[in-house]
mmCIF file of C-alpha atoms in Angstrom:
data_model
loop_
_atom_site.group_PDB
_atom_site.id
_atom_site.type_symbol
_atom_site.label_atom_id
_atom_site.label_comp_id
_atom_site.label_asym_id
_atom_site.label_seq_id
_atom_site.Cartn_x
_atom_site.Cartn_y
_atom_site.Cartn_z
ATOM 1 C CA UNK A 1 59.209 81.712 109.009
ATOM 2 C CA UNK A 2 62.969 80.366 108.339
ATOM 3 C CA UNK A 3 61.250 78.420 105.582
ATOM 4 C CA UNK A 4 59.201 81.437 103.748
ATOM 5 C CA UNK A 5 62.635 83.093 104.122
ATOM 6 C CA UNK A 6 64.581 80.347 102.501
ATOM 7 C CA UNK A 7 61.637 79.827 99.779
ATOM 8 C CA UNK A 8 62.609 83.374 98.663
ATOM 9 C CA UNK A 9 65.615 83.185 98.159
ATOM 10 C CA UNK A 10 65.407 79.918 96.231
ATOM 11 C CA UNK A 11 62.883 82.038 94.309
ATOM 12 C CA UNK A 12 65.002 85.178 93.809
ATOM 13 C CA UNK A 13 67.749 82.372 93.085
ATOM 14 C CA UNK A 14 65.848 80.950 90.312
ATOM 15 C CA UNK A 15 64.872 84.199 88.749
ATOM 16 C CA UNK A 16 68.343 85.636 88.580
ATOM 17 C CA UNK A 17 69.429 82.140 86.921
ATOM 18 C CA UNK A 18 66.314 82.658 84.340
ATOM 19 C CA UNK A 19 67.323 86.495 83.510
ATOM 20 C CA UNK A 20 71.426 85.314 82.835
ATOM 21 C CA UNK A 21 69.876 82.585 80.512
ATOM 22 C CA UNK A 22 68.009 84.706 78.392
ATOM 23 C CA UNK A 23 70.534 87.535 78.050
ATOM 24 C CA UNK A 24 73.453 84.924 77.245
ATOM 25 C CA UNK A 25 70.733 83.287 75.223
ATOM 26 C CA UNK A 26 70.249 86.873 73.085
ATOM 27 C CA UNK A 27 73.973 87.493 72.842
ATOM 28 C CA UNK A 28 74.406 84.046 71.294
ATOM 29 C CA UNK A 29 71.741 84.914 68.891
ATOM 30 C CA UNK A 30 73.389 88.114 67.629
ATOM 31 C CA UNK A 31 76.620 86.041 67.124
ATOM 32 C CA UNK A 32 78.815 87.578 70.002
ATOM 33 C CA UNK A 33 81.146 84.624 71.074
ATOM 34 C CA UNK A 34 82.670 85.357 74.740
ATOM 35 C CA UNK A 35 86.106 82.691 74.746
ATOM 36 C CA UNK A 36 89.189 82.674 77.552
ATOM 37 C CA UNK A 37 92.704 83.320 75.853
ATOM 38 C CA UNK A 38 96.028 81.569 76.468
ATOM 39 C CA UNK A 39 97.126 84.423 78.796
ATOM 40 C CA UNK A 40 94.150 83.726 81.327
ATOM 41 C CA UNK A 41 92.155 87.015 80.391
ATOM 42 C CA UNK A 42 89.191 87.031 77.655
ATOM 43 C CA UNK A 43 88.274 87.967 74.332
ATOM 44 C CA UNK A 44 84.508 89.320 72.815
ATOM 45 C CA UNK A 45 84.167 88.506 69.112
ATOM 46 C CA UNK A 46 81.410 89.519 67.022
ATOM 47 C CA UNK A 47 79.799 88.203 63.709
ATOM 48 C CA UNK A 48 82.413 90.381 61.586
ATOM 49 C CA UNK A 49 85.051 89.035 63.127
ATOM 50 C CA UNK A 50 85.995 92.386 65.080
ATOM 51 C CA UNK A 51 87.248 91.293 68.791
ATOM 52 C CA UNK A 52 88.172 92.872 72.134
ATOM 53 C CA UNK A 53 90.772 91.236 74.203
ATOM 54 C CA UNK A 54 91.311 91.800 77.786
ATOM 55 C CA UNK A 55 93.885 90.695 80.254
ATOM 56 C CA UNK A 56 95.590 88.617 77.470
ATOM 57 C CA UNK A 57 99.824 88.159 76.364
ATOM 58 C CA UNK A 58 100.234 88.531 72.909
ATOM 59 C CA UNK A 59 102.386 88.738 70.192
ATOM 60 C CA UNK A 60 102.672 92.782 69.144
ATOM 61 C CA UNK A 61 101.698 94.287 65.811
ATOM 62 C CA UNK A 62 104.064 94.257 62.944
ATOM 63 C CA UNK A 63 104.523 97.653 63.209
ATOM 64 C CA UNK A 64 105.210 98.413 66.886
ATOM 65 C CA UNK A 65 109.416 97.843 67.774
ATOM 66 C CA UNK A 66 109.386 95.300 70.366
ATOM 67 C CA UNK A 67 111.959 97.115 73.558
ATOM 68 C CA UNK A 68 114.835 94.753 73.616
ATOM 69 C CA UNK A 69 114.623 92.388 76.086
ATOM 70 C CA UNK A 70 110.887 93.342 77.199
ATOM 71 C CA UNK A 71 108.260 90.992 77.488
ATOM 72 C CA UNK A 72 104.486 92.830 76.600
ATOM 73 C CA UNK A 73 101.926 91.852 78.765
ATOM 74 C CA UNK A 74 98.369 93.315 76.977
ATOM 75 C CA UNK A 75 95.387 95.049 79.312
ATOM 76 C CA UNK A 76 93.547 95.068 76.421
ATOM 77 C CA UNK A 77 93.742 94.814 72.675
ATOM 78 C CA UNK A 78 90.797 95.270 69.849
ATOM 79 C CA UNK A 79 90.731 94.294 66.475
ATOM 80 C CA UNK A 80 88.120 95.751 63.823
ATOM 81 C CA UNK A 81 88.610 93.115 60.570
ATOM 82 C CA UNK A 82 87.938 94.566 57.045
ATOM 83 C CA UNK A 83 86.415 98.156 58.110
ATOM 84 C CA UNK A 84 87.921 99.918 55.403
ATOM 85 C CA UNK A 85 87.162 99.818 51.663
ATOM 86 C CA UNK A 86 90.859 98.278 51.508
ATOM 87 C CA UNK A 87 90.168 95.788 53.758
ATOM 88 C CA UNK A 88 92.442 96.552 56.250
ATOM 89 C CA UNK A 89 91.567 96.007 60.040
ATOM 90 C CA UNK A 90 91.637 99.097 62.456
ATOM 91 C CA UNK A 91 93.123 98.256 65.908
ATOM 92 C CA UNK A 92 94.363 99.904 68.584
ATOM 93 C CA UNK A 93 95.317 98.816 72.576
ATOM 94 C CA UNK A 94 97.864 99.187 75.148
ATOM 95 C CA UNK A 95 100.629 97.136 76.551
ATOM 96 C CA UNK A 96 103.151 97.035 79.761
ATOM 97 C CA UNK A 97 106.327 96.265 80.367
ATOM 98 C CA UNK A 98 108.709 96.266 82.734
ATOM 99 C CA UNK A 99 112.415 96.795 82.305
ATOM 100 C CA UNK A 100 116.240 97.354 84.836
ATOM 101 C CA UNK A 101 117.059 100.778 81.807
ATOM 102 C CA UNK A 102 115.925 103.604 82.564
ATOM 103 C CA UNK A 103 112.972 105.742 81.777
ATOM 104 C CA UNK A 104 115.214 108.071 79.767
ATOM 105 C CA UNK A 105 116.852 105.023 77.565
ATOM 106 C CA UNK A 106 112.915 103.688 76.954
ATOM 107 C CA UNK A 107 111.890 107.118 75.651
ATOM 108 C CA UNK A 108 114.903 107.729 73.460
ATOM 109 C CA UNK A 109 114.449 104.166 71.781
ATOM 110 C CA UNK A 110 111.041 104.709 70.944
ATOM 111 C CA UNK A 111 111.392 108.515 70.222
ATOM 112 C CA UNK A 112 114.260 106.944 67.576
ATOM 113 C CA UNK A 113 111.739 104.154 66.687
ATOM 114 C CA UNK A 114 109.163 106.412 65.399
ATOM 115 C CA UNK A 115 110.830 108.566 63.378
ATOM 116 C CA UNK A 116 112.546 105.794 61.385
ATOM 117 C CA UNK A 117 108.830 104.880 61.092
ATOM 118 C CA UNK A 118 108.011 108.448 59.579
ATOM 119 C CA UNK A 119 105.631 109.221 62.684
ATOM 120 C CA UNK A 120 106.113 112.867 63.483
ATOM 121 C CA UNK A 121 106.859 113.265 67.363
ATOM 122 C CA UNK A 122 104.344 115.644 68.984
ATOM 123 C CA UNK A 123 105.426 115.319 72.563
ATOM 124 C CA UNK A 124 108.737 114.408 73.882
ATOM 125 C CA UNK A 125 108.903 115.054 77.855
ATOM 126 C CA UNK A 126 111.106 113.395 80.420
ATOM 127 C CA UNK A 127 111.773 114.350 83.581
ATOM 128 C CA UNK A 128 114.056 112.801 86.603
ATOM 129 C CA UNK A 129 111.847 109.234 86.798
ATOM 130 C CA UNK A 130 109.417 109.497 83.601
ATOM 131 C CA UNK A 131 108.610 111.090 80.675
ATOM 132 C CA UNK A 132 106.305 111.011 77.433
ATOM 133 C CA UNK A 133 106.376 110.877 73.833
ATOM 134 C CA UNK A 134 103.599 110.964 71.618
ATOM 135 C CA UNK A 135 104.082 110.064 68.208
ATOM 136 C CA UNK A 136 101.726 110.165 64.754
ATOM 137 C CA UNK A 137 102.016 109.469 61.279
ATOM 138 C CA UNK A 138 101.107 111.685 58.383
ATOM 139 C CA UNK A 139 97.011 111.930 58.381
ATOM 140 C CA UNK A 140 97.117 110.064 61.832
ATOM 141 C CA UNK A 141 96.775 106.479 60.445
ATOM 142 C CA UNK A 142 99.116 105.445 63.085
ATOM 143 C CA UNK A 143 99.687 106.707 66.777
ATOM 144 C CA UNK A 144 102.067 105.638 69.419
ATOM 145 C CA UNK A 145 101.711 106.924 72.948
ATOM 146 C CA UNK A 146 104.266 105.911 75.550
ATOM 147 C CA UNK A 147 105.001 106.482 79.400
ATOM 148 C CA UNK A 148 107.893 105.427 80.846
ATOM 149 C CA UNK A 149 108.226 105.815 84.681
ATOM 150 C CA UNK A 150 111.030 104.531 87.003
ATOM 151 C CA UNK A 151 111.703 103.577 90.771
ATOM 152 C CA UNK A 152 113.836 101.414 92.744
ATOM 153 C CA UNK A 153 116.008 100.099 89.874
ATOM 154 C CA UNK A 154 112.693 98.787 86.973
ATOM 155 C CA UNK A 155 110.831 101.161 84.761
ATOM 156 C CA UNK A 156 107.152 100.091 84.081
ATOM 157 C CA UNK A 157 106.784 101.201 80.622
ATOM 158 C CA UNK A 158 103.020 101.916 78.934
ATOM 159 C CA UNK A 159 102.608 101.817 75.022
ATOM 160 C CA UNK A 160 99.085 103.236 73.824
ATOM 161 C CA UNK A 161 98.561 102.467 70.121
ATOM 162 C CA UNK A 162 95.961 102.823 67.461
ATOM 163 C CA UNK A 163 95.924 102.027 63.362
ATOM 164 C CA UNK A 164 93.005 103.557 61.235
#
């Protein structure tokens, strides 16, 4: 009996190894590359070039202003190369960061931060320990979506962004 049991499961083993080959197999074939990054997460890149990034450090786009003295750390970050008839790549993603200011000073440098960038600010909230501001450029090419909330002395900062 132990050994019917144990034949099964070398069986059901066997099979599960067979389906992971042949779906790995057809993702190779449509040119979908899975790779690890530097930052110990993982990145999905297609046969255009477009990619998804999880888990990853990074340097920011151009056009984001960096908090001073912050260090990003990405959850996830995707890239869509040449979709336009410019040929300029959509992305979009979010980032965290930690910093000692407080949630007030993080909202007020990026409130200031987008509208030296032109972006109209459509929300602007804070309250004792947090707040909000959503920010968008003319035609909503570019968005910017930050909360900042504080305890205990560190505010853990979120930045949302997107680029059509």
């Amino acid at each position: 009996v132990l050994v019917v049991i144990l034949g099964l499961f070398v069986l059901c083993g066997l099979g599960a190894a067979g389906v992971a080959y042949m779906v790995m197999h057809r993702v190779h074939q449509a040119g979908v590359r899975f790779d690890r990054t530097r930052g110990g997460g993982f990145a999905i890149t297609g046969r255009d070039g477009s990619s998804v990034e999880v888990g990853t450090t990074g340097k920011l786009p151009s056009w984001i202003p960096s908090y001073p003295g912050s260090k990003p750390a990405f959850a996830v970050r995707a890239h869509e190369s040449g979709s336009d008839p410019t040929g300029s790549a959509r992305e979009g993603g979010e980032f965290t960061f930690t910093t000692p200011d407080t949630a007030s000073q993080v909202l007020a440098f990026y409130e200031g931060k987008c509208k030296d960038m032109a972006m109209n600010v459509n929300i602007s909230t804070a309250s004792g320990e947090g707040g909000t501001v959503v920010a968008a450029d003319e035609g909503d090419q570019r968005s910017l979506t930050i909360v900042a909330t504080g305890s205990l002395g560190h505010t853990m900062v979120i930045v949302t962004y997107g680029r059509k």
